[in-house]
Amino acid sequence: LYAADLAGAAAGCLVVVGLLQVTDAVTSVVAVGALAGVASLAFAIDAGGRRLVIASAAVTLVLAGAAVVHTSLVWRQFAVFRILYIKGALEARPLYEKWNSYSRVRVTGVATRLRPPTGWGLSSALPADRQVHQLQMDIDVSAGTVMTGYSGRPEEIDHLKFDVTNVGYYLRPGPSVAIIGAGGGRDVLSALAFGATRITAIEINDDILRVVNGRFGDFTGHLDRDPRVRFVNDEARSFLARQTDRYDVLQISLIDTWAATAAGAFVMSENALYTREAWRVFLSRLSDTGMLSVSRWYAADRPGEVYRLVALASAALADAGIAAPRRHMLLVRNIREAREDGQPESVGTLLVSRSPFTAADVERLRHVSRDLRFEVMIDGEGTPDETLRALTDGRDVTVFANGFPIDISPPSDDSPFFFQMLRLRDLADVGLLRAGKNSYNMQAVFVLGVLMITVTTLGVACVLLPAWLTRRRVSLTSSRGLLVYFAAIGLGFMLIELSQMQRLNIVLGHPTYGLTVVLFALLLSSGVASFLTRNVSPERVLAAGPVRLAWLLAVLLAFGLVTPIAVSYFEAHTTTVRALVAAALLFVPGLFMGQAFPIGMKLAHGREELTPWLWGINGALSVCGSVFAVVLALTWSISTATSHQNKPPSKPHVRPLESEAALV
C-alpha cells in the first residue's frame, strides 16, 4: 500500500505539469476532484454497496466532464470559473491568459490607446508629452513587463534611450547583445534602438514567447522575424555555459523569480542568476571589452540590493584573478519618487567588465548621466558611498559583509538567496516588522518564523496531546525507540528532499523544475524500495533492517560526494539532460531511503495499536522538517556546510561539497 501511495504521488508530479499546460489552475482543481471521485469509487466497489457505487461514479463523471468542458472554454479565453480577487485586488477579465506549471501569464490594456511609456528607470528628462502604444503583461500577478507597439519605425522606441537600464549601450554602440529574460520584448527593442547588430534573447517561459511573437505578434512587430534577433527558449545560465559566442553587452534588467511565491515570501525562492558561479559564466561570455549590465532597485533609503550586487561583482572579479575590482565597475542610478504603496521606483545599473573601463568610457558615462539626470555612483576610480568604497577596494567582501546590518554577502550556489538580506535574529526586530515591505522583506521572514512556531505547535497538539490522552489504552512508554525511529526518518527524509530541491532549483533554473524532478525521483524510487522489502519478514527484520540502514548511510555519503561533480559536468547541457541526470542521481539514494519506513512497520508487527502513532509522528516530523530545511538553508546554506559557504570553488563550475548524510 505504501509503495502504491508513493508511486501515485510520483505520477502526480508529472501529471500536474501536463495538466497545467492544457488548462488553467482552477480547472485543474476540478480535475483533481475527479481523482478523489475515483478513490471513492474504489472504496464503494470494495464495500459492495450498489447505491454508493452509483453515487461515486456519478460524482466522478460530473467532475471529469466539467473539467473537459471548462478546458474548452479556457482555450477560447472565456473561462467561467476564474480568479476574481487576488493579493488584495479585484481582477478584470484580461485580453489573454495562459497558465503553465510555473506561471500565469496575463495581458491587459487597450492596444489602440496611446499612453505614457512604462519604465521603472526612465529619466525625468524624457519629454512629458511622449506617448506610445503598450500592453501590460503580468506574470503571477506581481512581476510585470510591457509589450510595446512597434512597426519598425525608430521613433516608436526612442523613449528607451532615456532608461537607466540601457545606459551601457552608450559606451558600446552597435554591439552584439545577449538578453537574459526577454519578457515582453522591451530589452530587445532597447538593443535595436541602439543599433545592435546581433541579439540573442533568452526566455525560460515558452508561453511568454508565444504571447509576444505569436498571439500579439502583429502588435509587437514580430520581433522574431527580424534577422538581427534570435529568441531562445531555455534557462539562460546553462544556455550561456554551453555557448562559444562572445557578447559586447549581456543584459539582466530587474529579473526575479520572487513572483512565483505569490504569498509574498519571495526571498525564499532560489535564483540561479545572482551567484558567484553564475557570474563567472556570464563574465566568460563577454568580448574583450564586453560588459555585464545588471539593473536592480536602488532606493536612497534601501540600497541593499545594489550593495549586494556590487559585493557579488567584486567576488566574481576576484574569482577571475582581478585584484582591483573598482576599475572594472561603473554604477549609475536614477532616483525617483516612491510609489503610493511604498515600493521603490529608483533603479541602479551596474556595469561590470573583465577589462578595466577606460578614461573615455568614464567621461562618456558622466556626459550621458548629466544629460539624462542620472547619478554616477562608481566611476571606475572612486565613489561617494563609503559602503561601495569598502566593497570595491579589493579586500575580502565577505569579511565586510559579515559586520553589515543586513546580509549583503555575495551569494553562491550553496546559498543562492540573493533577495534574502535579513538574518534569523532579525525576527525579533519590531522596527523592521513595522516597516513591512520597506524592510528587505521582513514580512517574509516573519511568516517563516510564525510557520516554525505553527508547525511545532500543531505537531505537539496532534501527536503528543492525543498520546497523553490515550496513555491508558496504548502503551507508548515501552515504544520510545520506535517513536524516535519514525520521527527521525520523517525529519531526515524531508531534510534531504528539501535540500536537493533547493540545490536542483539552481541546476535546473526554475523552482518548479526542481520540485518536479526531486519529488518524482524520490517518490518513485521510495515506492520501489518499499516494494522491495516485501520479502523481509517480521522475524528477519532485526537482522536485515540494520544492514539496509547502514547501506542507506553509505549511499547518502557517496551521493553527497558524487552530486557536485555530476552537476558541474552536466551544467552546460540542455534542461532535459540535466533533469534526467538529476533524476538518476536521486533514484539510487531513494531506493534505500524508501526502505526505512516499511522496515519500521515490520519492527512494530504484532502491535497494531501503535500503527496510527507511528504514521502520525512520521508525518508530523515531515511537515516540521519541510520548514526547518528552509530555515537551515537561509541561515547557513543548502548543504549546511558553513565552513565552505563563502569559499570559491577551485574550478569555474565545481560547487561546494554537499553533506546530506550529515543532515540525516
XYZ file of C-alpha atoms in Angstrom:
664
model
C 0.000 0.000 0.000
C 2.842 2.378 0.848
C 4.519 1.597 -2.486
C 1.279 2.263 -4.371
C 0.772 5.512 -2.480
C 4.281 6.764 -3.331
C 4.043 5.663 -6.962
C 0.777 7.560 -7.317
C 2.343 10.647 -5.773
C 5.282 10.365 -8.202
C 2.883 10.135 -11.129
C 1.111 13.232 -9.853
C 4.367 15.201 -10.071
C 4.414 14.643 -13.829
C 0.667 14.780 -14.456
C 0.294 18.221 -12.885
C 2.882 19.650 -15.300
C 0.974 18.332 -18.308
C -2.389 19.295 -16.814
C -1.399 22.915 -16.318
C -0.076 23.080 -19.875
C -3.510 22.061 -21.135
C -5.808 24.018 -18.841
C -5.756 26.579 -16.032
C -5.292 26.071 -12.300
C -8.974 26.459 -11.432
C -9.983 23.712 -13.853
C -7.105 21.572 -12.593
C -8.664 21.655 -9.124
C -11.867 20.230 -10.614
C -9.839 17.522 -12.382
C -8.160 16.606 -9.099
C -11.630 16.371 -7.593
C -12.417 13.751 -10.226
C -9.408 11.752 -8.994
C -10.867 11.875 -5.498
C -14.082 10.556 -7.037
C -12.139 7.609 -8.486
C -10.811 6.862 -4.992
C -14.319 6.966 -3.543
C -15.496 4.651 -6.314
C -12.772 2.153 -5.403
C -13.912 2.198 -1.774
C -17.534 1.827 -2.820
C -16.779 -1.210 -5.020
C -14.845 -2.834 -2.190
C -17.703 -2.153 0.224
C -20.163 -3.741 -2.193
C -22.833 -1.048 -1.839
C -24.674 -0.621 -5.143
C -26.098 2.826 -4.318
C -22.706 4.020 -3.124
C -21.068 2.783 -6.344
C -23.632 4.641 -8.465
C -23.249 7.840 -6.437
C -19.421 7.713 -6.591
C -19.435 7.019 -10.330
C -21.850 9.903 -10.918
C -19.736 12.361 -8.947
C -16.594 11.242 -10.785
C -18.194 11.606 -14.216
C -19.675 15.019 -13.399
C -16.345 16.386 -12.205
C -14.399 14.897 -15.112
C -16.952 16.199 -17.597
C -16.888 19.647 -16.020
C -13.089 19.726 -16.305
C -13.218 18.802 -20.008
C -15.962 21.302 -20.864
C -14.356 24.123 -18.930
C -10.986 23.438 -20.565
C -12.589 24.129 -23.948
C -13.808 27.482 -22.553
C -10.309 28.235 -21.256
C -8.925 27.671 -24.758
C -11.441 30.208 -26.064
C -10.386 32.753 -23.406
C -13.848 32.665 -21.869
C -13.392 30.779 -18.608
C -16.489 30.758 -16.408
C -14.600 29.788 -13.258
C -11.673 32.178 -12.924
C -9.776 34.089 -10.279
C -11.588 37.299 -9.423
C -9.747 38.516 -6.334
C -6.068 38.045 -5.589
C -3.434 39.762 -3.433
C -5.828 42.439 -2.237
C -7.255 43.488 -5.595
C -10.100 42.641 -7.956
C -9.089 41.342 -11.374
C -10.848 42.371 -14.568
C -11.098 39.887 -17.421
C -7.788 40.092 -19.338
C -7.232 40.269 -23.080
C -5.393 36.972 -22.802
C -4.490 34.490 -20.089
C -2.350 31.352 -20.152
C -1.280 29.019 -17.358
C 1.559 26.565 -17.227
C 3.162 24.586 -14.419
C 5.196 27.526 -13.129
C 3.395 30.720 -14.084
C 0.228 32.516 -15.098
C 0.685 34.987 -17.938
C -1.941 37.723 -18.339
C -2.164 40.522 -20.900
C -4.257 43.622 -20.204
C -4.740 47.040 -21.736
C -6.018 48.657 -24.934
C -3.770 48.182 -27.941
C -5.071 51.251 -29.801
C -4.709 53.683 -26.910
C -1.681 55.951 -26.581
C -0.215 56.211 -23.085
C 2.965 57.434 -21.383
C 5.687 54.793 -21.708
C 6.138 52.381 -18.824
C 9.638 52.053 -17.454
C 10.978 51.799 -13.927
C 14.246 53.548 -14.802
C 13.021 56.256 -17.181
C 14.746 59.615 -16.850
C 12.910 62.767 -15.792
C 14.457 64.294 -18.925
C 12.061 62.263 -21.089
C 9.640 64.682 -22.805
C 6.402 64.764 -20.841
C 4.270 64.516 -23.981
C 5.915 61.290 -25.192
C 3.313 58.549 -25.691
C 3.403 55.018 -27.060
C 1.160 52.019 -27.653
C 1.699 49.478 -24.882
C 0.054 46.416 -23.372
C 0.748 45.213 -19.850
C 1.916 41.645 -19.286
C 1.837 40.229 -15.748
C 3.482 37.015 -14.648
C 1.991 35.600 -11.441
C 0.291 38.915 -10.659
C 3.348 40.723 -9.276
C 6.029 40.503 -11.962
C 5.249 42.986 -14.700
C 6.589 43.694 -18.160
C 5.267 45.538 -21.182
C 4.734 44.828 -24.848
C 5.343 47.917 -26.960
C 3.599 48.572 -30.243
C 6.266 48.509 -32.941
C 6.105 48.670 -36.714
C 9.801 49.195 -37.417
C 9.979 52.977 -37.054
C 12.823 54.209 -34.748
C 10.678 56.983 -33.239
C 8.355 54.353 -31.734
C 11.092 53.176 -29.377
C 13.306 56.238 -28.873
C 11.998 56.614 -25.283
C 14.084 53.567 -24.361
C 17.218 55.699 -24.753
C 16.121 57.557 -21.597
C 16.113 54.433 -19.389
C 18.936 53.898 -16.906
C 18.780 50.150 -17.554
C 20.152 50.856 -21.057
C 22.971 53.224 -20.119
C 25.612 50.648 -21.076
C 24.690 50.933 -24.741
C 26.066 54.483 -24.816
C 29.522 53.019 -24.158
C 29.294 50.164 -26.667
C 27.457 51.351 -29.823
C 26.337 48.759 -32.372
C 27.016 45.805 -30.052
C 26.308 42.098 -30.117
C 23.894 41.523 -27.257
C 22.639 38.690 -25.061
C 19.470 39.413 -23.088
C 18.523 37.305 -20.079
C 14.764 37.397 -19.623
C 13.238 38.538 -22.915
C 9.838 39.156 -21.304
C 7.564 41.346 -23.385
C 10.404 42.284 -25.733
C 11.283 45.619 -24.139
C 15.003 44.843 -23.797
C 15.083 43.549 -27.367
C 13.660 46.858 -28.568
C 16.248 48.690 -26.437
C 19.066 46.852 -28.187
C 17.516 47.636 -31.579
C 17.149 51.313 -30.622
C 20.915 51.482 -30.053
C 21.740 49.742 -33.321
C 22.640 46.278 -32.068
C 23.961 44.071 -34.848
C 23.145 40.720 -33.217
C 20.669 39.993 -30.405
C 20.160 36.721 -28.562
C 17.077 36.979 -26.320
C 16.825 34.135 -23.785
C 13.498 33.378 -22.089
C 12.748 30.367 -19.893
C 8.962 30.696 -20.226
C 7.868 29.444 -23.640
C 4.345 30.804 -23.130
C 5.750 34.336 -22.933
C 7.464 33.860 -26.279
C 4.232 32.554 -27.794
C 2.340 35.578 -26.482
C 4.877 38.146 -27.712
C 5.699 36.650 -31.107
C 2.526 34.703 -31.776
C -0.718 35.858 -30.214
C 0.305 39.558 -30.188
C 2.956 39.378 -32.913
C 1.163 41.899 -35.134
C 1.225 44.384 -32.233
C 4.870 43.825 -31.240
C 6.126 43.799 -34.820
C 7.048 40.103 -34.958
C 10.480 40.663 -33.500
C 11.286 37.011 -34.123
C 11.284 37.737 -37.873
C 13.987 40.409 -37.587
C 17.232 38.883 -38.964
C 19.208 40.522 -36.144
C 17.116 38.884 -33.417
C 17.187 35.298 -32.191
C 14.808 34.132 -29.457
C 15.888 31.154 -27.340
C 13.562 29.193 -25.047
C 15.969 27.944 -22.393
C 17.380 28.547 -18.937
C 19.855 31.371 -19.507
C 22.718 30.215 -17.345
C 23.004 26.724 -18.816
C 22.458 28.068 -22.334
C 25.315 30.550 -21.995
C 27.541 27.926 -20.354
C 27.438 25.784 -23.500
C 27.881 28.663 -25.946
C 31.112 29.779 -27.572
C 29.810 33.160 -28.774
C 31.061 36.356 -27.145
C 28.912 39.413 -26.484
C 29.617 43.124 -26.116
C 26.642 43.545 -23.754
C 25.000 40.901 -21.574
C 21.902 42.499 -20.051
C 19.932 41.434 -16.948
C 17.281 44.055 -16.167
C 15.227 43.563 -12.983
C 14.936 39.789 -13.436
C 13.344 37.989 -10.462
C 11.730 34.681 -9.576
C 10.029 36.010 -6.462
C 6.655 36.435 -8.147
C 6.316 32.645 -8.208
C 5.632 32.730 -4.467
C 2.506 34.839 -4.570
C 2.113 34.652 -0.785
C 4.807 37.312 -0.619
C 7.759 35.359 0.779
C 9.696 35.926 -2.413
C 13.144 35.767 -0.837
C 12.577 32.076 -0.192
C 12.986 31.436 -3.916
C 16.446 30.467 -5.105
C 17.796 32.398 -8.054
C 20.365 30.905 -10.405
C 21.341 34.272 -11.896
C 22.742 36.047 -8.842
C 25.521 33.744 -7.620
C 29.298 33.776 -7.931
C 29.239 30.657 -10.077
C 26.669 32.177 -12.451
C 28.589 35.432 -12.834
C 31.768 33.566 -13.680
C 29.842 32.018 -16.573
C 28.487 35.415 -17.645
C 31.870 37.147 -17.495
C 33.439 34.352 -19.532
C 30.960 35.026 -22.361
C 31.937 38.676 -22.773
C 34.145 40.009 -25.546
C 37.456 41.671 -24.630
C 35.696 44.990 -23.978
C 32.274 43.499 -23.270
C 30.235 44.346 -20.182
C 27.670 42.700 -17.961
C 24.802 45.157 -17.381
C 22.648 44.349 -14.328
C 19.843 46.578 -13.038
C 18.213 46.386 -9.599
C 16.157 48.600 -7.306
C 18.248 51.350 -5.727
C 16.108 53.442 -3.394
C 18.060 56.001 -1.382
C 16.854 54.592 1.955
C 17.121 50.940 0.867
C 20.271 50.395 -1.170
C 20.649 46.769 -0.026
C 20.060 45.122 -3.411
C 22.717 47.224 -5.115
C 25.149 46.764 -2.220
C 24.775 43.020 -2.566
C 25.054 43.304 -6.353
C 28.360 45.159 -6.011
C 29.599 42.620 -3.440
C 28.737 39.854 -5.880
C 30.556 41.617 -8.706
C 33.659 42.112 -6.558
C 33.668 38.446 -5.548
C 33.199 37.250 -9.139
C 36.016 39.503 -10.351
C 38.229 38.266 -7.516
C 37.483 34.691 -8.589
C 38.733 35.711 -12.046
C 42.015 36.913 -10.533
C 41.256 40.653 -10.666
C 42.737 42.429 -7.632
C 41.317 45.947 -8.253
C 37.590 45.390 -8.931
C 36.606 49.071 -8.785
C 38.371 49.791 -12.083
C 36.172 47.135 -13.692
C 32.845 48.597 -12.487
C 30.601 51.519 -13.294
C 27.403 52.220 -11.351
C 24.665 54.680 -12.311
C 21.358 55.293 -10.574
C 18.159 57.140 -11.342
C 16.458 58.428 -8.191
C 12.699 58.824 -8.475
C 9.792 59.241 -6.114
C 8.464 56.117 -4.383
C 5.107 54.788 -5.489
C 1.989 55.211 -3.357
C 2.371 51.651 -1.999
C 5.884 52.455 -0.772
C 7.658 50.337 -3.363
C 10.845 51.838 -4.864
C 10.938 53.391 -8.292
C 14.644 54.185 -8.168
C 16.825 51.909 -10.276
C 20.557 51.406 -10.441
C 22.533 49.811 -13.272
C 25.873 48.147 -12.579
C 28.276 47.646 -15.478
C 30.970 45.005 -14.966
C 33.787 44.198 -17.375
C 36.749 41.828 -17.337
C 38.841 44.669 -18.781
C 39.265 47.960 -16.886
C 36.993 50.737 -18.080
C 38.926 53.423 -19.938
C 39.012 57.131 -19.199
C 36.958 57.642 -22.368
C 34.297 55.239 -21.014
C 34.112 57.161 -17.751
C 33.902 60.547 -19.446
C 31.204 59.295 -21.826
C 29.177 57.927 -18.909
C 29.437 61.191 -16.992
C 28.322 63.177 -20.023
C 25.298 60.923 -20.643
C 24.387 60.944 -16.947
C 24.389 64.751 -16.846
C 22.110 64.929 -19.873
C 19.708 62.289 -18.536
C 19.857 63.483 -14.894
C 21.355 60.246 -13.622
C 23.864 59.986 -10.805
C 27.209 58.201 -11.203
C 27.947 56.236 -8.018
C 31.050 54.307 -9.145
C 33.143 55.759 -11.954
C 35.947 53.225 -12.093
C 38.166 55.148 -9.688
C 36.069 56.398 -6.775
C 32.620 56.512 -5.189
C 30.885 58.915 -2.787
C 29.378 55.986 -0.857
C 31.523 54.561 1.966
C 29.884 51.133 1.732
C 30.511 50.924 -2.012
C 34.092 52.013 -1.385
C 34.611 49.170 1.088
C 33.026 46.645 -1.282
C 35.239 47.609 -4.229
C 38.647 48.230 -2.670
C 39.908 44.715 -3.374
C 39.603 43.292 0.131
C 37.534 40.216 1.018
C 33.952 41.458 0.736
C 32.673 38.612 2.908
C 34.523 39.947 5.948
C 32.960 43.384 5.497
C 29.512 41.913 4.776
C 29.534 39.838 7.958
C 29.598 43.007 10.036
C 26.989 44.881 7.992
C 23.499 45.427 9.499
C 21.856 43.396 6.712
C 23.198 40.422 4.777
C 24.940 41.731 1.659
C 27.404 38.845 1.321
C 27.883 37.546 -2.248
C 25.513 34.594 -2.800
C 26.833 31.251 -4.021
C 25.135 28.192 -5.466
C 25.182 26.747 -1.959
C 23.351 29.799 -0.611
C 21.573 31.320 -3.627
C 19.057 33.546 -1.821
C 20.033 36.916 -3.274
C 16.903 38.686 -2.073
C 17.084 37.344 1.483
C 19.006 40.076 3.307
C 17.761 39.502 6.833
C 19.193 37.076 9.327
C 17.144 34.827 11.581
C 17.950 37.013 14.589
C 16.176 39.909 12.861
C 12.879 38.146 13.521
C 12.660 39.901 16.889
C 13.262 43.361 15.405
C 9.900 45.101 15.843
C 11.050 48.130 13.876
C 11.781 46.040 10.792
C 8.429 44.289 11.121
C 6.554 47.582 11.269
C 8.395 48.765 8.180
C 6.785 45.881 6.276
C 7.688 45.722 2.597
C 10.186 48.522 3.056
C 12.479 46.471 5.309
C 14.121 43.965 2.944
C 11.159 41.608 3.181
C 10.816 41.376 6.944
C 7.247 40.208 6.388
C 8.512 37.068 4.661
C 10.969 36.302 7.466
C 8.196 36.888 9.996
C 5.945 34.477 8.094
C 8.705 31.870 8.207
C 9.147 32.366 11.938
C 5.414 32.091 12.572
C 5.325 28.986 10.382
C 8.029 27.358 12.510
C 6.019 28.032 15.655
C 2.801 26.894 13.988
C 4.026 23.536 12.726
C 5.762 22.803 16.026
C 2.609 23.633 17.962
C 0.459 21.560 15.636
C 2.883 18.670 15.929
C 2.563 18.760 19.701
C -1.226 19.163 19.546
C -1.753 16.395 17.000
C 0.760 13.863 18.337
C 1.830 14.433 21.943
C -1.532 15.598 23.275
C -3.517 12.640 21.872
C -0.758 10.319 23.112
C -1.206 11.668 26.618
C -4.999 11.379 26.435
C -4.853 7.737 25.318
C -1.942 6.702 27.524
C -4.097 4.098 29.319
C -5.219 2.387 26.113
C -1.922 2.454 24.207
C 1.390 1.785 25.923
C 3.790 4.281 24.361
C 6.374 4.258 27.127
C 7.767 0.920 26.059
C 7.835 2.044 22.423
C 10.097 5.072 22.725
C 12.666 3.565 20.391
C 10.112 3.075 17.612
C 8.685 6.559 18.103
C 12.150 8.137 17.882
C 12.929 5.998 14.831
C 9.831 7.131 12.916
C 10.348 10.735 13.972
C 13.958 10.602 12.765
C 13.231 9.091 9.348
C 10.375 11.562 8.791
C 12.617 14.516 9.584
C 15.624 13.089 7.727
C 13.697 12.271 4.542
C 12.305 15.791 4.357
C 15.649 17.482 5.041
C 17.268 15.533 2.211
C 14.327 16.153 -0.109
C 14.226 19.900 0.549
C 17.993 20.354 0.360
C 18.084 18.635 -3.021
C 15.036 20.542 -4.212
C 16.782 23.821 -3.420
C 20.025 22.581 -4.967
C 18.338 21.498 -8.197
C 16.360 24.713 -8.460
C 19.736 26.268 -9.249
C 20.844 23.475 -11.563
C 17.565 23.327 -13.496
C 16.874 27.053 -13.455
C 13.358 27.216 -12.023
C 11.757 26.179 -8.704
C 9.087 24.109 -10.453
C 11.674 22.040 -12.305
C 13.476 21.287 -9.061
C 10.196 20.475 -7.328
C 9.016 18.144 -10.076
C 12.295 16.300 -10.642
C 13.142 15.824 -6.959
C 9.683 14.735 -5.883
C 9.196 12.419 -8.844
C 12.568 10.711 -8.472
C 12.446 10.332 -4.687
C 8.797 9.295 -4.504
C 9.051 6.751 -7.303
C 12.319 5.253 -6.063
C 10.988 5.183 -2.495
C 7.890 3.362 -3.709
C 10.046 0.780 -5.480
C 12.179 0.472 -2.343
C 9.123 -0.103 -0.199
C 8.019 -2.888 -2.523
C 11.487 -4.468 -2.310
C 11.055 -5.012 1.438
C 8.102 -7.368 0.950
C 10.358 -10.425 1.394
C 11.737 -9.202 4.716
C 9.561 -10.981 7.269
C 8.949 -9.519 10.735
C 11.037 -12.355 12.134
C 14.062 -11.398 9.988
C 13.744 -7.636 10.231
C 16.038 -7.310 13.279
C 18.804 -8.945 11.274
C 18.150 -7.407 7.837
C 16.997 -3.949 8.921
C 20.263 -2.601 10.389
C 22.204 -3.816 7.363
C 19.917 -1.974 4.950
C 20.002 1.175 7.063
C 23.799 1.032 7.145
C 23.763 0.848 3.351
C 21.471 3.893 3.365
C 24.046 5.971 5.247
C 26.851 4.790 2.945
C 24.830 5.613 -0.169
C 23.931 9.085 1.143
C 27.594 9.800 1.845
C 28.558 8.707 -1.677
C 25.651 10.737 -3.035
C 26.998 13.859 -1.307
C 30.407 13.292 -2.889
C 29.206 12.495 -6.415
C 26.444 15.088 -6.812
C 28.593 18.260 -7.107
C 30.872 16.537 -9.608
C 27.970 15.366 -11.774
C 26.197 18.699 -11.544
C 29.363 20.521 -12.590
C 29.939 18.193 -15.532
C 26.390 18.447 -16.897
C 25.793 22.144 -16.126
C 26.163 23.200 -19.749
C 23.761 20.565 -21.107
C 20.115 21.078 -22.020
C 17.364 21.157 -19.426
C 16.152 17.703 -20.469
C 19.599 16.159 -19.986
C 20.098 17.901 -16.644
C 16.678 16.744 -15.444
C 17.414 13.134 -16.430
C 20.822 13.232 -14.722
C 19.287 14.730 -11.576
C 16.558 12.065 -11.512
C 19.129 9.297 -11.984
C 21.271 10.664 -9.140
C 18.286 10.844 -6.811
C 16.879 7.440 -7.736
C 19.711 5.469 -6.102
C 19.514 7.003 -2.596
C 15.721 6.915 -2.905
C 15.895 3.131 -3.270
C 17.418 2.967 0.217
C 15.525 5.862 1.814
C 12.189 4.264 0.907
C 13.011 1.088 2.839
C 13.264 2.786 6.228
C 9.511 3.225 6.744
C 8.348 -0.317 5.891
C 11.234 -1.779 7.912
C 9.990 0.215 10.881
C 6.431 -1.043 10.352
C 7.722 -4.615 10.339
C 9.515 -3.911 13.624
C 6.150 -2.903 15.076
C 4.488 -6.118 13.835
C 2.057 -7.519 16.356
C 1.433 -4.138 17.966
C -1.253 -2.810 15.652
C -2.398 -0.262 18.233
C 0.883 1.588 17.573
C 0.381 1.884 13.820
C -1.547 5.204 13.829
C 1.027 6.732 16.167
C 3.959 5.696 14.027
C 2.319 7.058 10.887
C 1.312 10.207 12.750
C 4.670 11.097 14.255
C 6.402 10.358 10.951
C 4.032 12.682 9.098
C 4.220 15.392 11.753
C 8.030 15.484 11.717
C 7.988 15.511 7.909
C 5.879 18.668 7.979
C 8.179 20.250 10.560
C 11.201 19.174 8.522
C 9.940 20.998 5.439
C 10.044 24.274 7.386
C 13.265 23.521 9.257
C 15.043 22.742 5.977
C 14.223 26.201 4.612
C 15.395 27.820 7.850
C 18.687 25.901 7.703
C 19.262 26.850 4.065
C 18.501 30.538 4.621
C 20.502 30.787 7.829
C 23.591 28.824 6.765
C 23.464 27.162 3.345
C 21.722 24.425 1.421
C 24.324 21.866 2.379
C 24.737 23.431 5.861
C 28.495 23.246 5.295
C 29.114 26.710 6.757
C 32.897 26.348 6.708
C 32.773 26.143 2.884
C 29.892 28.521 2.287
C 31.913 31.521 1.129
C 34.924 29.785 -0.390
C 35.038 29.927 -4.181
C 35.325 26.569 -5.920
C 38.715 25.647 -7.283
C 37.285 25.323 -10.781
C 34.695 27.537 -12.508
C 31.818 25.079 -12.327
C 32.591 22.987 -9.224
C 30.169 23.537 -6.360
C 30.808 23.215 -2.609
C 30.649 19.726 -1.137
C 27.196 18.645 -0.084
C 26.602 16.962 3.253
C 23.184 15.364 3.067
C 24.455 12.419 5.114
C 25.124 14.843 7.954
C 21.531 16.049 7.717
C 20.293 12.504 8.294
